[in-house]
Coordinates of C-alpha atoms and ligand atoms in Angstrom, one line a residue:
M1019 CA 203.4 91.4 109.5
T1020 CA 202.2 87.7 109.8
E1021 CA 199.2 86.8 107.7
Q1022 CA 196.1 86.0 109.8
V1023 CA 195.1 82.4 109.9
R1024 CA 191.5 81.7 110.9
E1025 CA 190.6 78.9 113.2
T1026 CA 187.6 78.1 110.9
V1027 CA 185.9 79.5 107.8
I1028 CA 182.4 78.5 106.7
L1029 CA 181.5 78.6 103.1
G1030 CA 177.8 79.3 102.7
S1031 CA 175.2 81.3 104.6
G1032 CA 172.2 78.9 104.4
C1033 CA 170.7 77.0 107.3
S1034 CA 173.6 74.6 107.5
G1035 CA 176.4 77.2 107.3
L1036 CA 174.7 79.5 109.8
T1037 CA 174.1 76.7 112.3
A1038 CA 177.8 75.7 111.9
A1039 CA 178.6 79.4 112.6
L1040 CA 176.4 79.4 115.7
Y1041 CA 178.1 76.4 117.2
A1042 CA 181.6 77.5 116.2
A1043 CA 181.0 81.0 117.5
R1044 CA 179.8 79.6 120.9
A1045 CA 183.0 77.5 121.0
N1046 CA 184.9 80.8 120.7
L1047 CA 186.3 80.0 117.3
K1048 CA 185.3 83.4 115.8
P1049 CA 184.1 81.8 112.5
L1050 CA 184.2 83.7 109.3
V1051 CA 181.2 83.0 107.1
I1052 CA 181.8 83.6 103.3
E1053 CA 178.2 84.2 102.3
G1054 CA 178.3 82.7 98.7
H1055 CA 176.2 83.5 95.6
E1056 CA 172.8 83.1 97.2
I1057 CA 172.9 84.8 100.6
G1058 CA 170.8 83.0 103.1
G1059 CA 170.6 79.9 100.8
Q1060 CA 167.4 78.2 99.7
L1061 CA 165.4 79.2 102.8
S1062 CA 165.7 82.8 101.9
L1063 CA 163.8 82.0 98.7
T1064 CA 160.9 80.1 100.3
T1065 CA 157.8 81.3 102.0
L1066 CA 156.2 79.5 105.0
V1067 CA 158.3 76.7 106.6
E1068 CA 155.9 74.5 108.4
N1069 CA 158.2 71.6 109.3
F1070 CA 161.0 73.3 111.3
P1071 CA 160.5 72.1 114.9
G1072 CA 159.7 74.8 117.4
W1073 CA 157.4 76.9 115.2
P1074 CA 153.9 75.5 115.6
E1075 CA 152.4 78.0 113.2
G1076 CA 155.3 77.9 110.8
I1077 CA 157.9 80.6 110.1
Q1078 CA 158.8 82.5 107.0
G1079 CA 162.0 81.1 105.5
P1080 CA 163.8 84.5 105.3
E1081 CA 162.9 85.2 108.9
L1082 CA 164.2 81.9 110.1
I1083 CA 167.5 82.5 108.3
E1084 CA 167.8 86.0 109.7
N1085 CA 167.2 84.7 113.2
I1086 CA 170.0 82.1 113.0
R1087 CA 172.3 84.7 111.5
K1088 CA 171.7 87.1 114.4
Q1089 CA 172.0 84.2 116.9
A1090 CA 175.5 83.3 115.5
E1091 CA 176.5 87.0 115.3
R1092 CA 175.7 87.4 118.9
F1093 CA 178.4 84.9 119.8
G1094 CA 181.0 86.4 117.5
A1095 CA 180.4 85.0 114.0
E1096 CA 181.7 87.3 111.2
Y1097 CA 180.2 87.6 107.7
Q1098 CA 181.8 88.5 104.4
T1099 CA 180.1 88.7 101.0
G1100 CA 181.8 86.8 98.2
H1101 CA 182.5 83.3 97.1
V1102 CA 185.4 81.0 96.7
V1103 CA 186.8 80.9 93.2
T1104 CA 189.6 78.4 93.8
A1105 CA 191.0 76.8 96.9
D1106 CA 194.3 75.1 97.9
L1107 CA 193.3 72.3 100.2
S1108 CA 196.5 70.4 99.7
K1109 CA 198.2 71.7 102.8
S1110 CA 197.2 73.3 106.1
P1111 CA 196.5 76.1 106.6
F1112 CA 194.1 75.9 103.7
T1113 CA 194.0 78.9 101.2
L1114 CA 190.8 80.2 99.8
N1115 CA 190.9 82.5 96.8
L1116 CA 187.9 84.9 96.8
G1117 CA 189.0 86.6 93.7
N1118 CA 190.0 89.9 95.3
Q1119 CA 191.6 88.5 98.4
T1120 CA 192.9 85.2 99.9
V1121 CA 191.8 83.8 103.3
K1122 CA 193.9 81.3 105.3
T1123 CA 192.2 78.9 107.7
R1124 CA 193.1 75.8 109.8
T1125 CA 189.7 74.2 109.2
L1126 CA 187.0 74.6 106.6
I1127 CA 183.3 73.9 106.7
I1128 CA 181.8 73.6 103.3
A1129 CA 178.1 74.5 103.5
S1130 CA 177.8 75.9 99.9
G1131 CA 174.4 74.2 99.3
A1132 CA 172.7 73.6 96.1
S1133 CA 171.3 75.9 93.4
A1134 CA 168.2 75.6 91.2
R1135 CA 168.5 73.4 88.1
W1136 CA 167.6 74.6 84.6
L1137 CA 166.3 72.7 81.6
G1138 CA 169.3 74.0 79.6
L1139 CA 167.5 75.2 76.5
P1140 CA 169.1 78.2 74.8
S1141 CA 165.7 79.9 74.6
E1142 CA 165.2 79.3 78.3
Q1143 CA 168.6 80.7 79.2
A1144 CA 168.0 83.8 77.0
L1145 CA 164.7 84.6 78.8
I1146 CA 165.9 84.2 82.4
G1147 CA 164.6 87.3 84.1
H1148 CA 162.1 88.0 81.3
G1149 CA 159.5 85.5 82.3
V1150 CA 161.7 82.5 83.0
S1151 CA 162.5 82.1 86.7
S1152 CA 163.5 79.5 89.3
C1153 CA 162.1 81.5 92.2
A1154 CA 158.4 81.8 92.6
T1155 CA 158.8 83.8 95.7
C1156 CA 161.0 86.4 94.0
D1157 CA 159.1 86.7 90.7
G1158 CA 155.6 85.5 91.1
F1159 CA 154.2 88.9 91.9
F1160 CA 155.1 90.1 88.3
F1161 CA 152.6 87.8 86.8
S1162 CA 149.5 88.9 88.7
G1163 CA 146.4 87.9 86.7
K1164 CA 148.4 86.0 84.1
E1165 CA 148.4 82.4 83.0
I1166 CA 151.7 80.8 83.9
T1167 CA 153.5 77.4 84.0
V1168 CA 155.6 75.5 86.5
I1169 CA 157.9 72.7 85.4
G1170 CA 158.6 69.6 87.6
G1171 CA 157.0 66.8 89.5
G1172 CA 158.6 67.0 93.0
D1173 CA 157.7 69.0 96.1
S1174 CA 159.5 72.1 94.8
A1175 CA 157.2 72.2 91.8
M1176 CA 154.1 71.7 93.9
E1177 CA 155.2 74.3 96.4
E1178 CA 155.9 76.8 93.5
A1179 CA 152.6 76.0 91.8
L1180 CA 150.6 76.5 95.0
F1181 CA 152.4 79.7 95.9
L1182 CA 151.8 81.1 92.4
T1183 CA 148.1 80.6 92.6
R1184 CA 148.1 83.8 94.8
F1185 CA 149.0 85.8 91.7
A1186 CA 148.2 83.9 88.6
S1187 CA 144.8 83.4 87.0
K1188 CA 145.8 79.8 86.1
V1189 CA 148.9 77.7 86.8
T1190 CA 149.7 74.8 84.5
L1191 CA 152.1 72.3 86.0
I1192 CA 154.1 70.4 83.3
H1193 CA 155.8 67.2 84.2
R1194 CA 157.8 64.9 82.0
R1195 CA 156.3 61.7 83.5
D1196 CA 152.9 60.8 85.0
V1197 CA 154.5 59.6 88.3
F1198 CA 155.3 62.2 90.8
R1199 CA 158.2 62.5 93.3
A1200 CA 156.2 65.0 95.3
S1201 CA 155.0 63.9 98.8
K1202 CA 151.3 62.8 98.8
I1203 CA 150.2 65.8 100.9
M1204 CA 151.8 68.4 98.5
L1205 CA 150.5 66.6 95.4
D1206 CA 147.0 66.3 96.8
R1207 CA 147.0 70.0 97.6
A1208 CA 148.1 70.9 94.1
Q1209 CA 145.7 68.5 92.4
K1210 CA 142.8 69.8 94.5
H1211 CA 143.5 73.4 93.8
D1212 CA 141.0 74.8 91.2
K1213 CA 143.6 77.1 89.6
I1214 CA 146.2 74.4 89.0
H1215 CA 146.0 72.2 85.9
F1216 CA 148.3 69.3 85.1
L1217 CA 150.0 68.4 81.8
T1218 CA 151.9 65.1 82.3
N1219 CA 154.2 63.1 80.0
T1220 CA 155.0 66.5 78.5
I1221 CA 158.4 68.0 77.6
V1222 CA 159.3 71.6 77.0
E1223 CA 161.2 71.9 73.8
E1224 CA 161.4 75.7 73.4
V1225 CA 160.5 78.9 75.2
Y1226 CA 159.0 81.7 73.0
D1227 CA 159.8 84.5 72.3
V1228 CA 163.5 85.3 72.4
T1229 CA 163.2 88.2 69.9
K1230 CA 160.5 89.9 71.9
K1231 CA 162.5 89.4 75.2
E1232 CA 159.4 88.1 76.9
V1233 CA 157.8 84.7 77.5
T1234 CA 154.7 84.4 75.2
G1235 CA 154.5 80.6 75.1
L1236 CA 156.1 77.1 75.1
K1237 CA 156.7 74.5 72.4
L1238 CA 155.6 71.3 74.1
R1239 CA 155.9 67.7 73.2
D1240 CA 153.2 65.3 74.3
E1241 CA 155.2 62.1 74.8
K1242 CA 152.2 59.8 74.7
A1243 CA 150.4 61.3 71.8
G1244 CA 153.7 61.8 70.0
R1245 CA 152.9 65.4 68.9
T1246 CA 154.3 68.8 69.5
Y1247 CA 152.2 72.0 69.9
D1248 CA 152.4 75.6 71.0
F1249 CA 151.1 76.5 74.4
P1250 CA 150.6 80.1 75.3
T1251 CA 151.9 81.3 78.7
S1252 CA 153.3 84.4 80.3
A1253 CA 155.9 82.8 82.5
M1254 CA 157.8 79.6 83.1
F1255 CA 158.9 78.7 86.6
L1256 CA 161.4 75.9 87.1
G1257 CA 160.9 73.5 90.0
I1258 CA 163.1 70.7 88.8
G1259 CA 165.5 70.3 91.6
H1260 CA 169.0 71.5 92.5
E1261 CA 172.7 71.1 91.7
P1262 CA 175.3 71.1 94.4
N1263 CA 177.6 74.1 94.6
A1264 CA 180.9 72.3 94.6
K1265 CA 182.5 72.9 91.2
W1266 CA 185.2 75.1 92.7
V1267 CA 186.5 72.1 94.7
D1268 CA 187.9 71.0 91.3
G1269 CA 188.8 67.4 92.2
A1270 CA 190.4 68.1 95.6
L1271 CA 187.5 66.3 97.3
D1272 CA 185.5 63.3 96.1
T1273 CA 182.1 63.8 94.6
D1274 CA 179.3 61.5 93.3
A1275 CA 178.4 61.4 89.6
D1276 CA 176.1 64.5 90.1
G1277 CA 178.8 66.5 92.0
Y1278 CA 177.5 66.1 95.6
L1279 CA 180.5 66.0 98.0
L1280 CA 181.1 62.6 99.4
T1281 CA 181.3 62.5 103.2
E1282 CA 181.9 59.8 105.8
R1283 CA 180.2 59.8 109.2
Y1284 CA 178.0 62.6 107.9
V1285 CA 180.5 65.5 107.7
F1286 CA 184.0 64.2 107.2
T1287 CA 185.7 64.7 103.8
K1288 CA 188.8 62.8 102.9
I1289 CA 190.9 65.8 103.9
P1290 CA 191.5 66.2 107.7
G1291 CA 190.2 69.5 108.8
V1292 CA 187.8 69.9 105.9
F1293 CA 184.2 69.1 106.7
A1294 CA 181.0 69.4 104.5
C1295 CA 177.4 69.7 105.6
G1296 CA 174.0 70.6 104.3
D1297 CA 172.7 70.2 100.7
V1298 CA 176.2 70.2 99.1
Q1299 CA 176.7 66.7 100.6
D1300 CA 173.1 65.5 101.1
R1301 CA 171.0 64.5 98.2
R1302 CA 168.8 62.2 100.3
Y1303 CA 167.1 64.4 102.9
R1304 CA 167.7 68.0 101.9
Q1305 CA 165.6 69.5 104.6
A1306 CA 166.3 72.7 106.6
I1307 CA 166.4 70.7 109.8
T1308 CA 168.9 68.1 108.5
A1309 CA 171.0 70.8 107.0
A1310 CA 171.1 72.5 110.4
G1311 CA 171.8 69.2 112.0
T1312 CA 174.9 68.5 109.9
G1313 CA 176.0 72.1 110.3
C1314 CA 176.0 71.5 114.0
M1315 CA 178.0 68.3 113.6
A1316 CA 180.6 69.9 111.3
A1317 CA 181.2 72.7 113.9
I1318 CA 181.6 70.1 116.7
E1319 CA 184.1 68.2 114.6
V1320 CA 186.0 71.4 113.9
E1321 CA 186.2 72.0 117.6
R1322 CA 187.5 68.5 118.2
F1323 CA 189.9 68.6 115.3
L1324 CA 191.5 71.9 116.5
E1325 CA 191.7 70.6 120.1
A1326 CA 193.5 67.4 118.9
E1327 CA 195.9 69.6 116.9
G1328 CA 196.7 71.6 120.0
H1329 CA 195.1 74.9 118.9
Ligands
NAP365 P1 163.1 66.4 93.2 O1 162.3 65.7 94.2 O2 164.4 65.8 92.7 O3 162.2 66.6 91.9 C1 162.6 67.2 90.7 C2 161.5 67.0 89.7 O4 161.9 67.7 88.5 C3 161.2 65.6 89.3 O5 159.9 65.4 89.1 C4 162.0 65.4 88.0 O6 161.4 64.6 87.1 C5 161.9 66.8 87.4 N1 163.1 67.1 86.5 C6 164.4 67.1 86.9 N2 165.1 67.4 85.8 C7 164.3 67.7 84.8 C8 164.4 68.1 83.5 N3 165.6 68.3 82.9 N4 163.3 68.3 82.7 C9 162.1 68.1 83.3 N5 161.9 67.7 84.5 C10 162.9 67.5 85.3 O7 163.5 67.9 93.6 P2 162.6 68.9 94.5 O8 161.2 69.0 94.1 O9 163.4 70.2 94.4 O10 162.8 68.4 96.0 C11 164.0 68.1 96.6 C12 163.9 67.7 98.0 O11 163.4 68.8 98.8 C13 162.9 66.6 98.2 O12 163.3 65.8 99.3 C14 161.6 67.3 98.7 O13 160.8 66.5 99.5 C15 162.2 68.5 99.5 N6 161.3 69.7 99.4 C16 160.3 69.7 100.4 C17 159.4 70.8 100.4 C18 158.4 70.9 101.5 O14 158.2 69.9 102.2 N7 157.7 72.0 101.6 C19 159.5 71.8 99.4 C20 160.4 71.7 98.4 C21 161.3 70.6 98.4 P3 161.4 63.0 87.3 O15 160.5 62.7 88.4 O16 161.0 62.4 86.0 O17 162.9 62.7 87.6

């Protein structure tokens, strides 16, 4: 029996991967989507998306993702849970090792996205799921009526803080500087909210209380005053950005210093037939619509590549 070789496999089921799947499916390439660690990607963890064109009232992130998924499925996209552990991209067809099986494919679209970043403190890591979280949408509900903290100074932190005001009695936003990366509109909204308080030039040094297996407070350092103090809180939500999910590539493709895949003309990697799109290769825009746009581009390039190869 000859081993099946796919025309194209897409790694990742976020906005970029699913848009690539939609275009590849409509080109009759029967794409296989390997869904990855976080099915649906970052949009599946957000609430209202107000800036995706075509939805004047906004649309819930999970609903938007489900819609694109169904749209691609309608044209023949297939989905498989799992993620790539290692890959042999040195020769075509490429071989993907999913741990319990291997998949061979003539072309590959890497849309593996980016995942939430952590502070890296041992006490933080020990309390993930016990009051430390990177997903306000997932875990905010558990802290109804409580005083909680959000870490970060970008749009993610503002969005999390604003969302968490639905549940918390008070949200303290802790940022390591006093200059914010967040857009003016998001920062304004957070600053004007009467439940949100700001602590700037402040670093989290430790999360209490590992022995109790719950968050009871933080050890904070006020950089300007040069003092450390204990700050009571019931939860710590991280909103400090994301890391690209490309470690499995293991040197086969070029990355920048932070691990984002390097591409030319948006989606071309240095290996013919391997394309990258969405947040795994985009540290500049990182929007749902740009991720979808590069997903579309990657699928069109796959189609052109296969045609040029005579498939
Ligand atoms: P970001 O803009 O890179 O901001 C990350 C924030 O976390 C920065 O303030 C950074 O501080 C802080 N930070 C990073 N590492 C830290 C550490 N180890 N300890 C303490 N603080 C740390 O990331 P983002 O907020 O996730 O946004 C990413 C992109 O998505 C942006 O383009 C943003 O506009 C977009 N986005 C848009 C929306 C929306 O429009 N609704 C929502 C979310 C995200 P420094 O400033 O000191 O570096």
